[in-house]
Structures are given as structure tokens and as C-alpha cells.
Amino acid sequence: MKKYNFNAGPSILPREVIEQTAAACLDFENSGLSLMEISHRAKNFQPVVDEAEALFKELLDIPEGYKVLFLGGGASLEFCMVPYNFLEKKAAYLNTGVWATKAMKEAKLFGEVVEIASSKDKNFTYIPKDYVIPTDADYLHITSNNTIYGTELREDIDSPIPLIADMSSDILSRPIDVSKYAMIYGGAQKNLSMAGVTFVIVKEDALGKVSRQIPTMLDYRTHVKKGSMFNTPPVVPIYSALMNLRYIKAHGGVKAMEKLAKQRAEIVYGEIDRNKLFVGTAEESSRSLMNLTFVLKPEYQDLQDDFLAFATSKGMVGVKGHRDVGGFRASCYNAMSIEGCEALVACMKEFEAQH
Ligand SMILES: *Cc1c(COP(=O)(O)O)cnc(C)c1O
């Protein structure tokens, strides 16, 4: 049976990206050696990092003065590196969920943290719109897509202070105006690559403004200077990221990815709104195009396990919602096909007909 991968992360990647990466693990560019056993300083590996950076810049139209880095540690290490490198006295955070809260927790170790708004009052089902950005803060941190709650801030906001965004789960799903950000970062395992690498897009002249000493590995300047090669980088995840960046380019770039994301969302949200059994959890204006969350209506709550079992029997993988939200979550990253969304909808319709 065909499986449709709706996992939230690590998550679906284009089949050809997986095949190309697997092939390179067996024999890297006809060298007779595996990608897993060559030096990151080998002559044929440097072009992998160079092309991945160049394609990132091309696909997101990244202006001059920014550097793309491939690091270890996941988005979670960035929660600490961001304040280490940018927080002198005070930082502002928009609290839109668990990840934002974790980022704030780390920042508090380095200085004052102002929560400018929070949607915790309604279990993070919306993106707050009324807030004032303190102009005396060192930066504003946002989470553009809230993977757990299925909410997304799908615009590049104007900030009077340096703007830093965790885009772990919606990077490369739409065009972004990078010039509005001092830094964008994320773990790769949602929409870029396999787990193991973290991407960072950083404005070079935004660095070096704090007075504290920063340990070498946690100082972005180290990695800018060494082109992500200060220490051994995660070569296989970087290679699969490159294969995916090539795939995105060959399939029309981020504009085409956005168009597909909107088509997928229309199909799935359309059914969530139509089906008598289900209801979406996120406020409509905050709905994510990447993680589509829904629950059973109160009167059908006892069907929770039945629907999961039914969906699984039809080849749907990973549709169980996060424990903080319950219900279901269909993560529809770039590689999710329209066919996959239609299969999910068919499954929801069939289940409805049985009840
Ligand atoms: C998954 C996720 C993280 C955590 O990423 P790690 O790479 O596992 O540290 C952080 N932020 C968001 C928005 C995420 O979806």
C-alpha cells in the first residue's frame, strides 16, 4: 500500500532527494568512497557546501551582506546562541507556542526578556497582532510557523529593531524578504533536509555588537569566517539539503512551493471545514500552510482512536496530533503531493460516511 508521510518532523522529503543521498552514501561522485567516509575538507566536498549556500541565496533572493551557515545542534541550540550573540541588555519575544517559550527561557540566562504578546490564553491557536515592539530592545524574536499548533505568521513584519526568526518548519515554503531580518534559522528536518544540520542566514554586520566573551563554537563569527568548516560539519545532511535545494529550484523555486502549499491547504482545510466530524484548531487567519491541525467535534470525541486506526489502515502516516493539542495534524511540507492530500480527504470522507 502507498504510504503518505504527514509526519511533523523529521518529515517527508522528495523521493529523488533520498535516492540521491543514498547513492552518495554508497559511492560519492564515482570516487569509490562513501560520502560518510570522506574528509569534509576533501576537494570534492567543498563544492557541496558552496553550492548549497549559493542555492539558498538564489532561491530566497538573499541580499548582499548575509551569510548562510550550516551548523550542528538543531534549532534548540540557536535558542541559546541567539541571545549569546545578540542580547546585550534586553530582548523582545513574541510568544506563539512551546518553541517560542523555549527560546525565551534560554534568553533569560543572558538578560531581560520582554514578552511583547502571547497567545497562551487560547492554547496558542492564533498569532497575536496587537503588540508594541520596544525600540530599546536588542532584537525581536519570532517563530514564523508554530509546528505544534498549526499557526503561521505568513508575512515579513516591519520591526524597528533587528528581527530574528525561527523558521524551522516553513523555510523555503514561500518567498521571504530577507532584508527585513537580522537572522533566520531553523533545524533542517522539517522542510529542508534530514535531521542533523541547522541552517542560519545571518546579516554579517549585525554580529559583534555584544560585549560578552562568546565561546568559539557558539560565536557566529567563527562560522562566518570559516564558511561552516570550523569543525567537521554534518556532511550527509548538508548533502541531502543540497539535493533538496536543487529539487526546489528545478520545480519552480519558492514561488511554486507556495502555490502548491496553498493548493494543499485549500484541499485539506476545505474538508476539515466541510466534514461534520472535524473542526480546525487554529483561528482561520492564523492557519498554517505547513501543519494543518484539527480535532473531532465534541460530540464525536470517542472516535479519536478509531479515526487514527482507520487513517493508518489507508496508508496515512503521522497524522496523530501533538499531545499539547490532541486530535490530528497533517504536516504538508514541500514534498507532500496533492495526491497525498486528496487521499487524506478521501479517508476523512469515508470515515464520515461510516458515522
Ligand atoms: C522542531 C522545531 C524546533 C526544534 O528543532 P531541533 O532541531 O529539534 O532543535 C524549533 N522550532 C520549531 C518551530 C520547530 O518546529
Tab-separated table of C-alpha atoms in Angstrom, residues 26-315:
chain	number	residue	atom	x	y	z
A	26	LEU	CA	27.375	4.218	-1.352
A	27	ASP	CA	29.639	5.971	-3.833
A	28	PHE	CA	30.246	9.715	-3.702
A	29	GLU	CA	30.631	11.104	-7.220
A	30	ASN	CA	32.275	7.958	-8.617
A	31	SER	CA	35.127	8.289	-6.139
A	32	GLY	CA	34.748	4.702	-4.953
A	33	LEU	CA	34.278	6.121	-1.449
A	34	SER	CA	31.175	6.784	0.592
A	35	LEU	CA	30.112	10.340	1.433
A	36	MET	CA	30.257	9.041	5.008
A	37	GLU	CA	33.957	8.266	4.889
A	38	ILE	CA	35.499	11.251	3.114
A	39	SER	CA	37.046	14.323	4.678
A	40	HIS	CA	34.866	17.405	4.872
A	41	ARG	CA	37.955	19.147	3.537
A	42	ALA	CA	38.151	16.873	0.511
A	43	LYS	CA	38.341	18.737	-2.795
A	44	ASN	CA	35.036	17.274	-3.939
A	45	PHE	CA	33.123	18.153	-0.766
A	46	GLN	CA	33.765	21.908	-0.608
A	47	PRO	CA	31.672	22.416	-3.778
A	48	VAL	CA	28.727	20.780	-1.959
A	49	VAL	CA	28.770	23.430	0.778
A	50	ASP	CA	29.421	26.211	-1.734
A	51	GLU	CA	26.542	25.200	-3.975
A	52	ALA	CA	24.166	24.719	-1.029
A	53	GLU	CA	24.935	28.252	0.165
A	54	ALA	CA	24.642	29.680	-3.366
A	55	LEU	CA	21.309	27.944	-3.996
A	56	PHE	CA	19.937	29.110	-0.636
A	57	LYS	CA	20.856	32.672	-1.642
A	58	GLU	CA	19.362	32.281	-5.085
A	59	LEU	CA	16.095	30.641	-4.005
A	60	LEU	CA	15.393	33.132	-1.207
A	61	ASP	CA	16.863	36.085	-3.082
A	62	ILE	CA	19.159	36.796	-0.117
A	63	PRO	CA	20.770	40.239	-0.437
A	64	GLU	CA	24.485	41.037	-0.196
A	65	GLY	CA	25.889	41.135	3.312
A	66	TYR	CA	24.258	37.938	4.510
A	67	LYS	CA	25.953	34.607	5.114
A	68	VAL	CA	24.319	31.175	5.028
A	69	LEU	CA	25.710	28.734	7.607
A	70	PHE	CA	25.251	25.009	8.135
A	71	LEU	CA	25.768	24.151	11.801
A	72	GLY	CA	25.067	21.415	14.314
A	73	GLY	CA	22.902	21.490	17.438
A	74	GLY	CA	19.454	21.955	15.934
A	75	ALA	CA	17.167	24.947	16.302
A	76	SER	CA	17.322	24.319	20.048
A	77	LEU	CA	20.977	25.348	20.218
A	78	GLU	CA	20.096	28.521	18.313
A	79	PHE	CA	17.726	29.389	21.185
A	80	CYS	CA	20.915	29.850	23.226
A	81	MET	CA	23.260	31.133	20.511
A	82	VAL	CA	20.886	33.956	19.539
A	83	PRO	CA	20.965	35.693	22.941
A	84	TYR	CA	24.655	34.820	23.361
A	85	ASN	CA	25.439	36.762	20.190
A	86	PHE	CA	22.749	39.457	20.140
A	87	LEU	CA	21.442	40.171	23.655
A	88	GLU	CA	23.315	42.936	25.430
A	89	LYS	CA	20.618	44.133	27.869
A	90	LYS	CA	17.121	43.321	26.719
A	91	ALA	CA	15.338	41.270	24.072
A	92	ALA	CA	11.723	41.113	22.905
A	93	TYR	CA	9.949	37.827	22.162
A	94	LEU	CA	6.593	37.068	20.589
A	95	ASN	CA	5.265	34.011	22.397
A	96	THR	CA	3.370	31.801	19.979
A	97	GLY	CA	3.984	28.373	21.477
A	98	VAL	CA	6.269	25.811	23.025
A	99	TRP	CA	9.247	26.568	20.767
A	100	ALA	CA	8.994	30.314	21.354
A	101	THR	CA	8.733	29.649	25.093
A	102	LYS	CA	11.863	27.506	24.985
A	103	ALA	CA	13.697	30.250	23.094
A	104	MET	CA	12.658	32.773	25.761
A	105	LYS	CA	13.845	30.510	28.556
A	106	GLU	CA	17.364	30.476	27.122
A	107	ALA	CA	17.388	34.231	26.506
A	108	LYS	CA	16.574	34.859	30.173
A	109	LEU	CA	20.022	33.478	31.029
A	110	PHE	CA	21.584	36.440	29.220
A	111	GLY	CA	19.452	39.464	30.103
A	112	GLU	CA	15.989	40.927	30.357
A	113	VAL	CA	13.315	39.300	28.214
A	114	VAL	CA	10.132	41.152	27.321
A	115	GLU	CA	7.232	39.017	26.148
A	116	ILE	CA	5.527	41.539	23.853
A	117	ALA	CA	2.463	39.344	23.338
A	118	SER	CA	1.361	35.772	23.898
A	119	SER	CA	-1.430	33.566	22.601
A	120	LYS	CA	-1.144	31.215	25.544
A	121	ASP	CA	-4.583	32.334	26.770
A	122	LYS	CA	-6.133	30.296	23.933
A	123	ASN	CA	-3.583	27.472	23.809
A	124	PHE	CA	-1.628	29.244	21.060
A	125	THR	CA	-4.396	28.913	18.481
A	126	TYR	CA	-3.667	32.321	16.970
A	127	ILE	CA	-0.820	34.698	16.166
A	128	PRO	CA	-1.132	37.859	18.297
A	129	LYS	CA	-1.465	41.037	16.252
A	130	ASP	CA	-1.647	43.733	18.914
A	131	TYR	CA	1.742	44.413	20.371
A	132	VAL	CA	4.284	47.150	20.743
A	133	ILE	CA	7.896	46.436	19.874
A	134	PRO	CA	10.161	48.108	22.448
A	135	THR	CA	12.642	50.188	20.461
A	136	ASP	CA	15.266	49.887	23.210
A	137	ALA	CA	15.460	46.088	22.935
A	138	ASP	CA	18.402	44.494	21.128
A	139	TYR	CA	16.204	42.349	18.904
A	140	LEU	CA	12.744	40.919	18.376
A	141	HIS	CA	12.438	37.128	18.145
A	142	ILE	CA	9.535	35.470	16.361
A	143	THR	CA	8.588	31.895	15.400
A	144	SER	CA	7.144	32.122	11.902
A	145	ASN	CA	5.457	28.723	11.921
A	146	ASN	CA	4.254	27.003	15.052
A	147	THR	CA	4.636	23.361	14.141
A	148	ILE	CA	2.655	22.065	17.115
A	149	TYR	CA	-0.372	24.392	16.988
A	150	GLY	CA	-0.679	24.816	13.227
A	151	THR	CA	-0.381	28.587	13.208
A	152	GLU	CA	1.803	30.641	10.911
A	153	LEU	CA	2.846	34.261	10.562
A	154	ARG	CA	2.926	34.387	6.795
A	155	GLU	CA	4.299	37.869	6.371
A	156	ASP	CA	7.613	39.564	6.951
A	157	ILE	CA	6.777	42.091	9.647
A	158	ASP	CA	8.346	45.521	9.927
A	159	SER	CA	10.435	45.790	13.048
A	160	PRO	CA	12.241	48.910	14.267
A	161	ILE	CA	14.817	46.637	15.940
A	162	PRO	CA	16.747	43.683	14.460
A	163	LEU	CA	14.320	40.876	13.666
A	164	ILE	CA	15.293	37.247	14.308
A	165	ALA	CA	13.076	34.374	13.199
A	166	ASP	CA	12.886	30.670	13.912
A	167	MET	CA	11.712	29.360	10.527
A	168	SER	CA	12.364	25.693	11.262
A	169	SER	CA	9.106	24.473	9.789
A	170	ASP	CA	8.295	26.890	6.981
A	171	ILE	CA	11.628	27.832	5.428
A	172	LEU	CA	11.570	27.552	1.627
A	173	SER	CA	7.765	27.313	1.562
A	174	ARG	CA	7.286	30.904	0.390
A	175	PRO	CA	9.331	33.874	-0.826
A	176	ILE	CA	10.609	35.960	2.111
A	177	ASP	CA	12.034	39.452	2.281
A	178	VAL	CA	15.307	38.502	3.949
A	179	SER	CA	16.373	42.162	4.150
A	180	LYS	CA	13.834	42.615	6.976
A	181	TYR	CA	15.689	40.111	9.172
A	182	ALA	CA	18.986	40.212	11.039
A	183	MET	CA	18.878	36.446	11.236
A	184	ILE	CA	16.738	33.468	10.217
A	185	TYR	CA	17.430	29.970	11.484
A	186	GLY	CA	15.979	26.517	11.814
A	187	GLY	CA	16.531	22.812	12.164
A	188	ALA	CA	16.673	21.188	8.723
A	189	GLN	CA	14.442	18.214	9.450
A	190	LYS	CA	11.092	19.863	8.718
A	191	ASN	CA	11.354	21.264	5.221
A	192	LEU	CA	14.997	21.287	4.154
A	193	SER	CA	16.831	18.041	4.803
A	194	MET	CA	17.229	15.091	7.108
A	195	ALA	CA	17.959	15.728	10.807
A	196	GLY	CA	21.470	16.735	11.813
A	197	VAL	CA	22.063	20.158	10.318
A	198	THR	CA	20.840	23.625	11.251
A	199	PHE	CA	20.624	26.458	8.739
A	200	VAL	CA	21.416	30.036	9.704
A	201	ILE	CA	21.020	33.084	7.470
A	202	VAL	CA	22.750	35.942	9.233
A	203	LYS	CA	23.432	39.558	8.402
A	204	GLU	CA	27.129	39.914	8.909
A	205	ASP	CA	27.132	43.482	10.222
A	206	ALA	CA	24.544	42.563	12.886
A	207	LEU	CA	27.201	40.455	14.613
A	208	GLY	CA	29.814	41.572	17.113
A	209	LYS	CA	27.597	44.047	18.970
A	210	VAL	CA	27.608	42.405	22.400
A	211	SER	CA	30.320	42.993	24.976
A	212	ARG	CA	30.481	39.486	26.451
A	213	GLN	CA	33.017	36.848	25.515
A	214	ILE	CA	31.491	34.124	23.396
A	215	PRO	CA	32.890	30.572	23.336
A	216	THR	CA	34.384	29.880	19.901
A	217	MET	CA	31.863	27.285	18.743
A	218	LEU	CA	28.897	29.413	19.865
A	219	ASP	CA	30.127	32.577	18.158
A	220	TYR	CA	28.508	33.031	14.742
A	221	ARG	CA	31.585	34.960	13.610
A	222	THR	CA	33.646	31.782	13.868
A	223	HIS	CA	31.389	30.025	11.400
A	224	VAL	CA	31.068	33.031	9.110
A	225	LYS	CA	34.842	33.292	8.953
A	226	LYS	CA	35.367	29.574	8.370
A	227	GLY	CA	32.476	29.050	5.937
A	228	SER	CA	30.749	26.476	8.181
A	229	MET	CA	34.007	24.483	8.235
A	230	PHE	CA	35.449	25.476	11.619
A	231	ASN	CA	34.893	21.923	12.774
A	232	THR	CA	33.573	18.847	10.995
A	233	PRO	CA	30.113	19.738	9.696
A	234	PRO	CA	27.308	17.158	9.259
A	235	VAL	CA	28.231	16.204	5.711
A	236	VAL	CA	25.385	13.817	4.851
A	237	PRO	CA	22.575	16.176	5.982
A	238	ILE	CA	24.292	19.042	4.119
A	239	TYR	CA	24.430	16.884	1.005
A	240	SER	CA	20.738	15.994	1.251
A	241	ALA	CA	19.958	19.686	1.798
A	242	LEU	CA	21.789	20.432	-1.446
A	243	MET	CA	19.806	17.755	-3.278
A	244	ASN	CA	16.586	19.284	-1.926
A	245	LEU	CA	17.628	22.827	-2.862
A	246	ARG	CA	18.316	21.583	-6.394
A	247	TYR	CA	14.913	19.884	-6.383
A	248	ILE	CA	13.151	23.086	-5.294
A	249	LYS	CA	14.936	25.079	-7.989
A	250	ALA	CA	14.065	22.510	-10.669
A	251	HIS	CA	10.426	22.637	-9.560
A	252	GLY	CA	9.984	26.379	-9.896
A	253	GLY	CA	11.550	27.738	-6.699
A	254	VAL	CA	9.813	29.030	-3.581
A	255	LYS	CA	7.009	30.756	-5.515
A	256	ALA	CA	5.974	27.384	-6.922
A	257	MET	CA	6.342	25.826	-3.447
A	258	GLU	CA	3.999	28.488	-2.042
A	259	LYS	CA	1.460	27.867	-4.785
A	260	LEU	CA	1.493	24.146	-4.039
A	261	ALA	CA	1.223	24.793	-0.299
A	262	LYS	CA	-1.875	26.921	-0.888
A	263	GLN	CA	-3.426	24.225	-3.083
A	264	ARG	CA	-2.758	21.554	-0.474
A	265	ALA	CA	-4.140	23.727	2.319
A	266	GLU	CA	-7.287	24.504	0.330
A	267	ILE	CA	-7.931	20.802	-0.170
A	268	VAL	CA	-7.333	19.762	3.440
A	269	TYR	CA	-8.796	22.780	5.289
A	270	GLY	CA	-11.707	22.653	2.856
A	271	GLU	CA	-12.502	19.154	4.044
A	272	ILE	CA	-11.899	19.949	7.725
A	273	ASP	CA	-14.448	22.767	7.430
A	274	ARG	CA	-16.944	20.686	5.446
A	275	ASN	CA	-16.782	17.380	7.316
A	276	LYS	CA	-19.383	17.011	10.109
A	277	LEU	CA	-16.942	15.131	12.360
A	278	PHE	CA	-13.996	17.529	12.460
A	279	VAL	CA	-13.113	21.095	13.352
A	280	GLY	CA	-9.867	23.024	12.812
A	281	THR	CA	-7.995	24.143	15.935
A	282	ALA	CA	-6.258	27.305	14.690
A	283	GLU	CA	-8.025	30.608	14.107
A	284	GLU	CA	-8.672	30.905	10.399
A	285	SER	CA	-6.492	33.975	9.826
A	286	SER	CA	-3.556	32.287	11.586
A	287	ARG	CA	-3.812	28.901	9.870
A	288	SER	CA	-0.520	27.330	8.868
A	289	LEU	CA	0.061	26.054	5.346
A	290	MET	CA	2.594	23.560	6.702
A	291	ASN	CA	0.962	21.936	9.740
A	292	LEU	CA	-2.797	21.544	9.451
A	293	THR	CA	-4.308	20.767	12.844
A	294	PHE	CA	-7.818	19.525	13.530
A	295	VAL	CA	-9.786	17.658	16.176
A	296	LEU	CA	-13.038	15.734	16.381
A	297	LYS	CA	-16.051	17.848	17.315
A	298	PRO	CA	-17.080	17.403	20.990
A	299	GLU	CA	-19.962	15.082	20.099
A	300	TYR	CA	-17.609	12.729	18.209
A	301	GLN	CA	-14.692	12.733	20.680
A	302	ASP	CA	-14.938	8.979	21.283
A	303	LEU	CA	-13.911	8.327	17.649
A	304	GLN	CA	-10.334	9.522	18.235
A	305	ASP	CA	-8.663	6.098	18.246
A	306	ASP	CA	-10.964	4.776	15.535
A	307	PHE	CA	-10.087	7.545	13.088
A	308	LEU	CA	-6.371	7.135	13.744
A	309	ALA	CA	-6.611	3.392	13.138
A	310	PHE	CA	-8.731	3.956	10.025
A	311	ALA	CA	-6.348	6.577	8.606
A	312	THR	CA	-3.391	4.305	9.316
A	313	SER	CA	-5.107	1.418	7.541
A	314	LYS	CA	-5.440	3.696	4.474
A	315	GLY	CA	-1.718	4.493	4.418
